Short mmCIF file of C-alpha atoms in Angstrom, two decimals:
data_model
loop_
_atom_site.label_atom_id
_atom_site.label_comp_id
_atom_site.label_asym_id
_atom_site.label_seq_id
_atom_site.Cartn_x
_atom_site.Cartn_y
_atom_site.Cartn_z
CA UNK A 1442 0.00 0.00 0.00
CA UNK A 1443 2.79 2.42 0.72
CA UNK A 1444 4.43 2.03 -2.93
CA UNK A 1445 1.04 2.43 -4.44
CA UNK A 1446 0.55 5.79 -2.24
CA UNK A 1447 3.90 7.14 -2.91
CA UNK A 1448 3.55 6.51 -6.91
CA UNK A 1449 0.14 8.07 -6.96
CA UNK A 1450 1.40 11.13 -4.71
CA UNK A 1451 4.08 11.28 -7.74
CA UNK A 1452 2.10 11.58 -10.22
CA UNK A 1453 0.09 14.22 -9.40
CA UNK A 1454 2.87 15.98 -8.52
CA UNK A 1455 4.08 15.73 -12.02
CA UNK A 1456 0.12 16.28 -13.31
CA UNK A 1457 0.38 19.83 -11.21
CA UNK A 1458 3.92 20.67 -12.64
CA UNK A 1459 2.28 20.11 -16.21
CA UNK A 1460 -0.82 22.56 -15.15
CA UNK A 1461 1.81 24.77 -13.71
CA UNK A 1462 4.12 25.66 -17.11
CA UNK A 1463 1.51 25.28 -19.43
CA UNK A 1464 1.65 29.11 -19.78
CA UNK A 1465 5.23 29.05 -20.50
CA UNK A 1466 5.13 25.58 -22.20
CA UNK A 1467 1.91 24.62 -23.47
CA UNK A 1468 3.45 21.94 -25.72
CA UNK A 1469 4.10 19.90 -22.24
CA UNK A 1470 0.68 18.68 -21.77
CA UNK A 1471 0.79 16.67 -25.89
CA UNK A 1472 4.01 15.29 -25.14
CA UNK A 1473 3.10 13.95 -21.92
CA UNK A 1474 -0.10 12.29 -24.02
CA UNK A 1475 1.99 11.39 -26.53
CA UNK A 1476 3.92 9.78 -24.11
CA UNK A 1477 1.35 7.77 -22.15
CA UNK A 1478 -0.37 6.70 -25.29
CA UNK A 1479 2.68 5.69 -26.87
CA UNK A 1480 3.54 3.82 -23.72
CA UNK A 1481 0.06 1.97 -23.62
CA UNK A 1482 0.09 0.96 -27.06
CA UNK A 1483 3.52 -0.67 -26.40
CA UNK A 1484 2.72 -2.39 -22.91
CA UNK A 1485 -0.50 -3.67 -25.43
CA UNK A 1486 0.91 -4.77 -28.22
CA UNK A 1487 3.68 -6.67 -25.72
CA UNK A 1488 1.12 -8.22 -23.86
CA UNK A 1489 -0.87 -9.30 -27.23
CA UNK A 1490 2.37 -11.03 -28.15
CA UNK A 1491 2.79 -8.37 -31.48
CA UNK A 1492 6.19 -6.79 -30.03
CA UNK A 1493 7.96 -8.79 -32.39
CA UNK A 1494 5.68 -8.08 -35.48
CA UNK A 1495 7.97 -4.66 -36.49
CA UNK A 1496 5.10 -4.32 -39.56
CA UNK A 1497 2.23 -4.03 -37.20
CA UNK A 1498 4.55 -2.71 -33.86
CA UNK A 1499 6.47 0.34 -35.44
CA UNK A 1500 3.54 1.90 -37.58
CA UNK A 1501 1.23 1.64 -34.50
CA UNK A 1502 3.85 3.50 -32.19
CA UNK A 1503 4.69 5.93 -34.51
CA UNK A 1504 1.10 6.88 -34.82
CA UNK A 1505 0.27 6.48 -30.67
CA UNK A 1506 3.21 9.34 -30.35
CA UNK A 1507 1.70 11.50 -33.34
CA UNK A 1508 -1.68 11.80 -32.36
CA UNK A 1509 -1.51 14.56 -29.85
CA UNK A 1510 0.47 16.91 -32.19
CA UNK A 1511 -2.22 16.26 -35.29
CA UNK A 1512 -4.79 18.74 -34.20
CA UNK A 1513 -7.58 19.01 -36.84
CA UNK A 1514 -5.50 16.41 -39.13
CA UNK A 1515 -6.17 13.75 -36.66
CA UNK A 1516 -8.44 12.08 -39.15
CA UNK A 1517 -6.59 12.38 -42.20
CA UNK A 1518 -3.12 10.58 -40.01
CA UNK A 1519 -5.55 8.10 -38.67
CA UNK A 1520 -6.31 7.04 -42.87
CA UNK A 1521 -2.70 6.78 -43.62
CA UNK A 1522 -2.46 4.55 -40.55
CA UNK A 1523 -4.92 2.51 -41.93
CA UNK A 1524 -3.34 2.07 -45.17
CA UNK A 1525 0.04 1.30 -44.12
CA UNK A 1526 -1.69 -1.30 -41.24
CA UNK A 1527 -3.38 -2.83 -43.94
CA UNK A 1528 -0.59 -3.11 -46.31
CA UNK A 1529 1.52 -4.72 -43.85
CA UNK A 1530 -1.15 -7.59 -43.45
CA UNK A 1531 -1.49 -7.99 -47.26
CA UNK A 1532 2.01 -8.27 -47.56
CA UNK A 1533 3.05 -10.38 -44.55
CA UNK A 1534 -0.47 -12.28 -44.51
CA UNK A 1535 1.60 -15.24 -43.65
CA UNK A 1536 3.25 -14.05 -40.78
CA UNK A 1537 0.02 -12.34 -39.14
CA UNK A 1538 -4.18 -12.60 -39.00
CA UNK A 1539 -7.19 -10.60 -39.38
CA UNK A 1540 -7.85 -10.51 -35.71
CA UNK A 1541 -4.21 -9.74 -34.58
CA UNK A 1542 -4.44 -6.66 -36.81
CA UNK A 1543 -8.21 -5.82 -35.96
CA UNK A 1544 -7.40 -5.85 -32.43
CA UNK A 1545 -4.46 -3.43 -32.54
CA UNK A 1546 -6.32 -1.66 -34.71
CA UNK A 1547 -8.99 -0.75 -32.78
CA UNK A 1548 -6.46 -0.40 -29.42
CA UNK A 1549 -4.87 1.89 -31.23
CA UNK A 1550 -7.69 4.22 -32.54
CA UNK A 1551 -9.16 4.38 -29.35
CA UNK A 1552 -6.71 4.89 -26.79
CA UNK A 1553 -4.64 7.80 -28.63
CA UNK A 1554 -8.05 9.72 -29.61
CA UNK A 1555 -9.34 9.17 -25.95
CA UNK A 1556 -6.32 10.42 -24.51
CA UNK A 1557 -6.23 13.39 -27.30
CA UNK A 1558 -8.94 14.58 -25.87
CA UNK A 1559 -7.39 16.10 -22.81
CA UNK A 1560 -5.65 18.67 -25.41
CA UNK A 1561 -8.94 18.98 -26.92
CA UNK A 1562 -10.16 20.02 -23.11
CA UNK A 1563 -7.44 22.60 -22.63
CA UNK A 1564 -8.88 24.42 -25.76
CA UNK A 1565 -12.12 24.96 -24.31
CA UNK A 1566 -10.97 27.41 -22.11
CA UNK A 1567 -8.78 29.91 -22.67
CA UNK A 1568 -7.88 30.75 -19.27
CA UNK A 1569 -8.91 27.78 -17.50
CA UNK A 1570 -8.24 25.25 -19.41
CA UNK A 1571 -6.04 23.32 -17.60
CA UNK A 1572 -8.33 23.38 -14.88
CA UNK A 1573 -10.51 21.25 -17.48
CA UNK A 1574 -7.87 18.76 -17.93
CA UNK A 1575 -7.25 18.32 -14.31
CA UNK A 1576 -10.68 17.60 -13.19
CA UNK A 1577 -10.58 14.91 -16.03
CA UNK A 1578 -7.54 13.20 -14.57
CA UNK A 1579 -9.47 13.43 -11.05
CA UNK A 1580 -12.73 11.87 -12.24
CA UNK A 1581 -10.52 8.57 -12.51
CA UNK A 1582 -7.86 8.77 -10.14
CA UNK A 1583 -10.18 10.09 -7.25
CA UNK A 1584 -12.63 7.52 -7.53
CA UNK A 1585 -10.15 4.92 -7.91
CA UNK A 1586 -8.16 5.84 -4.58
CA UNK A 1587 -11.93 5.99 -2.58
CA UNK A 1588 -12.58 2.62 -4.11
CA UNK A 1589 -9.28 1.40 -2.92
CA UNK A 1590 -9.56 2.63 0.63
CA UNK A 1591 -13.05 2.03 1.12
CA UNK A 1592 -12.88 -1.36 -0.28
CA UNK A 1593 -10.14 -2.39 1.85
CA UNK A 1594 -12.03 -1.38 4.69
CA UNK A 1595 -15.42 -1.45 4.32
CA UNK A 1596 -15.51 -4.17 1.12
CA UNK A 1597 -17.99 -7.18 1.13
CA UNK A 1598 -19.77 -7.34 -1.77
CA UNK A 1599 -18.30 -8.16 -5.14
CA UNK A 1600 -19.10 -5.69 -7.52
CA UNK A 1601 -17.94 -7.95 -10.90
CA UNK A 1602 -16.45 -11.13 -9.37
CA UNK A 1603 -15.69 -12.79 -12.74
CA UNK A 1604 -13.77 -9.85 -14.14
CA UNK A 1605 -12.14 -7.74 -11.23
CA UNK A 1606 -12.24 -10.11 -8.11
CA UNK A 1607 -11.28 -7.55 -5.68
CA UNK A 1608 -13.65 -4.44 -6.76
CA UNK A 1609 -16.56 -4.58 -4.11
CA UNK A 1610 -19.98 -2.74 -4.48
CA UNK A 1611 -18.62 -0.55 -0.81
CA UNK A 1612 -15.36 0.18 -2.68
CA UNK A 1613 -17.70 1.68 -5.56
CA UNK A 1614 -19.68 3.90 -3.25
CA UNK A 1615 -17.07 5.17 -1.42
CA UNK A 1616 -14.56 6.09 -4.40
CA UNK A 1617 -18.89 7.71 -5.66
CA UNK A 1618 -18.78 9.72 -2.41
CA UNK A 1619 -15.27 10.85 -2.41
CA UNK A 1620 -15.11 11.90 -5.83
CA UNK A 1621 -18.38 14.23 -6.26
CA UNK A 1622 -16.81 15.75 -2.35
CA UNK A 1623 -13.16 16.70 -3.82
CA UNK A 1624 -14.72 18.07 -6.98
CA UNK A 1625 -16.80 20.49 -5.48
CA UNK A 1626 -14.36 21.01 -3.01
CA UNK A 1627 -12.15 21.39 -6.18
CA UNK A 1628 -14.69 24.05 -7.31
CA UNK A 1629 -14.69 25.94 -4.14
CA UNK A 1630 -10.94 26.29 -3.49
CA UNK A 1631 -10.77 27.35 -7.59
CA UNK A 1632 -13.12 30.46 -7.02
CA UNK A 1633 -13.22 31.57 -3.44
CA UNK A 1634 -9.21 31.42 -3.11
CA UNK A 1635 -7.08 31.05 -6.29
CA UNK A 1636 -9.11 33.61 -8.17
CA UNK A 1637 -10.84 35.69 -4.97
CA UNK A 1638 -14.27 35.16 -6.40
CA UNK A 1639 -13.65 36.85 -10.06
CA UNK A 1640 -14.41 33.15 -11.54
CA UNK A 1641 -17.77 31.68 -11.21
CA UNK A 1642 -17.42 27.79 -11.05
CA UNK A 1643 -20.29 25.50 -12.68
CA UNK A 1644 -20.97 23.45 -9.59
CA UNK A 1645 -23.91 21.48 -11.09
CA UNK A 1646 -20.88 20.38 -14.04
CA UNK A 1647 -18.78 19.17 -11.43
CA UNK A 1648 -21.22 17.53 -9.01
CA UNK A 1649 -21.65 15.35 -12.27
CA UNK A 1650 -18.18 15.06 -13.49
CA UNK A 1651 -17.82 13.65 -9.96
CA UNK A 1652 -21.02 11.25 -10.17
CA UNK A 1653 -20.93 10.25 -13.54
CA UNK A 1654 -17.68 10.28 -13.51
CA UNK A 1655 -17.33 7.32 -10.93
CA UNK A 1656 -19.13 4.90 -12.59
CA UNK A 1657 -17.55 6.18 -16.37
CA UNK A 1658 -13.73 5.13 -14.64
CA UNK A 1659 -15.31 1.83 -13.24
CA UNK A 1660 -16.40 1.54 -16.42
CA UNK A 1661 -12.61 2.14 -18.23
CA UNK A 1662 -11.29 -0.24 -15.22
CA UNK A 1663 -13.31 -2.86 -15.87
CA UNK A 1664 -12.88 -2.95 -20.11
CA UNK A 1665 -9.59 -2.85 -19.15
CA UNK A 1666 -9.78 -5.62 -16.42
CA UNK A 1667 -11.54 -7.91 -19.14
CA UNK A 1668 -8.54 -7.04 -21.94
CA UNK A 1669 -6.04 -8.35 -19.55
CA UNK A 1670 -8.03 -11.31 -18.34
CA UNK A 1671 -8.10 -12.09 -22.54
CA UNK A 1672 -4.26 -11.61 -22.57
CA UNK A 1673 -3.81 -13.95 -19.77
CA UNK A 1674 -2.25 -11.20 -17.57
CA UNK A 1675 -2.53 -9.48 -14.51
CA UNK A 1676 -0.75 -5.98 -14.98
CA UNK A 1677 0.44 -4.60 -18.15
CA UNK A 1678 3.87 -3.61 -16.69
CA UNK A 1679 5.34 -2.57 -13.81
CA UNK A 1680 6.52 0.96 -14.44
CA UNK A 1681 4.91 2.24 -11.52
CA UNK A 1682 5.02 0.71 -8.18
CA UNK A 1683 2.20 -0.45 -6.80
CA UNK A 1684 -0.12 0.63 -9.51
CA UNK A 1685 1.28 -1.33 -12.55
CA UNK A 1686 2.09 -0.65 -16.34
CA UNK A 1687 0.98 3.08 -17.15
CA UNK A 1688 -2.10 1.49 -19.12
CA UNK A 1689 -2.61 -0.13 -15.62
CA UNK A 1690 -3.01 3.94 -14.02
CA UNK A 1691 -4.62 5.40 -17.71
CA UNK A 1692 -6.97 2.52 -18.06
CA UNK A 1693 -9.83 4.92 -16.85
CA UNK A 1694 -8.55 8.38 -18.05
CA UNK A 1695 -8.84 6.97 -21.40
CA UNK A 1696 -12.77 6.25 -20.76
CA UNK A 1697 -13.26 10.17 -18.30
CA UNK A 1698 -11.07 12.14 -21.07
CA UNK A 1699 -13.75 11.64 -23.87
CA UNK A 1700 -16.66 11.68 -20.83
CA UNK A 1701 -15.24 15.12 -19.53
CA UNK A 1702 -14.82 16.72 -23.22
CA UNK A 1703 -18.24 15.82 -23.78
CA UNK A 1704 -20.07 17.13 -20.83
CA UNK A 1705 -18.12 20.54 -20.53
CA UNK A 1706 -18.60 21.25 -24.13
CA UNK A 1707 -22.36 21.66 -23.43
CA UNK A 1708 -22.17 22.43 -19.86
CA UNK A 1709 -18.63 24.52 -19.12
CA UNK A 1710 -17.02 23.89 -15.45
CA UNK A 1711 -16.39 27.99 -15.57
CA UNK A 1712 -18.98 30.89 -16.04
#
């Protein structure tokens, strides 16, 4: 428990010193994407067994890194992906299958444009952007440390048995209950102290960042949970103690990111 503490007190250290230069060097925020996805589709494709595949591996990596820089050409890169995927099973069909390459395929689309999509929040606001991106990150991380400790504690009901073993219905309610409290307690701190009351925070958008939120990052957790229980693992690396692979600590930012662009584009977390 007190590896898994320390690495999650890390990285949100290393989320705030992102928030913190963004002014002075915006272009922090897509390389740290690029690096996560790029990590995730690697700890993937290892744990499909497609490392060794250079054809499939390289192309896939390449475009994981790339997709954060693309912008409004996100598309059009995601088309040349497809043709040079493609290619590479026509012209080592021996060597590799349809479901190899469908399966990295779709891994590939969706956890780079998920991810993307915390650059896509920082340009909804030009001043508080960041503060977008950030209560993104929190939707998963907050409700995954309440589910952790109240769990431990409190746990006796298996919430999906067959999937996740050790999620429990109490775990889910408490990591519910903690995250709605730290966003609006998020909310409050934002207006009545960093910015003396000149910024009006949406509380309604964060009460449901905070509740939807919960049960979109069990939801990420879960897919997740299910991929690895396909691959016949239980973590997708061990880069960060006590948590895992980074897919193992992204697994439900990749499923809040797209939530979170979604619900402040039609209800902003500022007024």
């Amino acid at each position: 428990m007190i590896k898994r503490v320390v690495s999650g007190a890390v990285l949100v250290l290393f989320l705030a010193a992102v928030i913190l230069f963004n002014r002075s060097f915006p272009l922090a925020l897509n390389l740290v994407v690029a690096l996560v996805s790029a990590a995730s589709v690697f700890e993937l494709t290892k744990a499909l067994g497609l490392d060794r595949k250079w054809f499939l591996f390289l192309p896939s990596l390449a475009m994981a890194a790339a997709a954060s820089f693309c912008g409004e050409n996100l598309f059009a890169v995601y088309c040349l992906y497809t043709l040079v995927l493609f290619s590479a099973m026509l012209r080592y069909h021996r060597e590799t299958t349809f479901k190899e390459v469908a399966v990295l395929y779709s891994m590939v689309v969706m956890i780079p444009s998920a991810l993307n999509c915390l650059v896509l929040l920082r340009g909804l606001s030009q001043d508080h952007g960041m503060f977008y991106v950030l209560v993104a990150v929190l939707a998963a991380w907050v409700a995954d440390v309440g589910a952790f400790f109240a769990g431990t504690f409190f746990g006796k009901h298996k919430l999906c048995p067959e999937i996740s073993p050790k999620k429990t219905v109490e775990g889910a309610a408490g990591g519910l209950v903690l995250n709605v409290a730290v966003m609006l307690l998020w909310g409050l701190v934002l207006s009545r102290w960093f910015y003396h009351g000149q910024v009006q925070v949406n509380f309604l958008a964060l009460f449901l960042a905070g509740f939807l939120g919960t049960f979109v990052s069990i939801l990420g957790d879960l897919s997740f949970s299910l991929i690895k229980r396909g691959c016949h693992i239980k973590d997708f690396g061990q880069v960060i103690p006590g948590h895992g692979g980074i897919l193992d600590r992204f697994d439900s930012v990749i499923f809040t990111a797209p939530f979170l662009y979604l619900l402040a584009s039609y209800l902003p977390l500022t007024v």
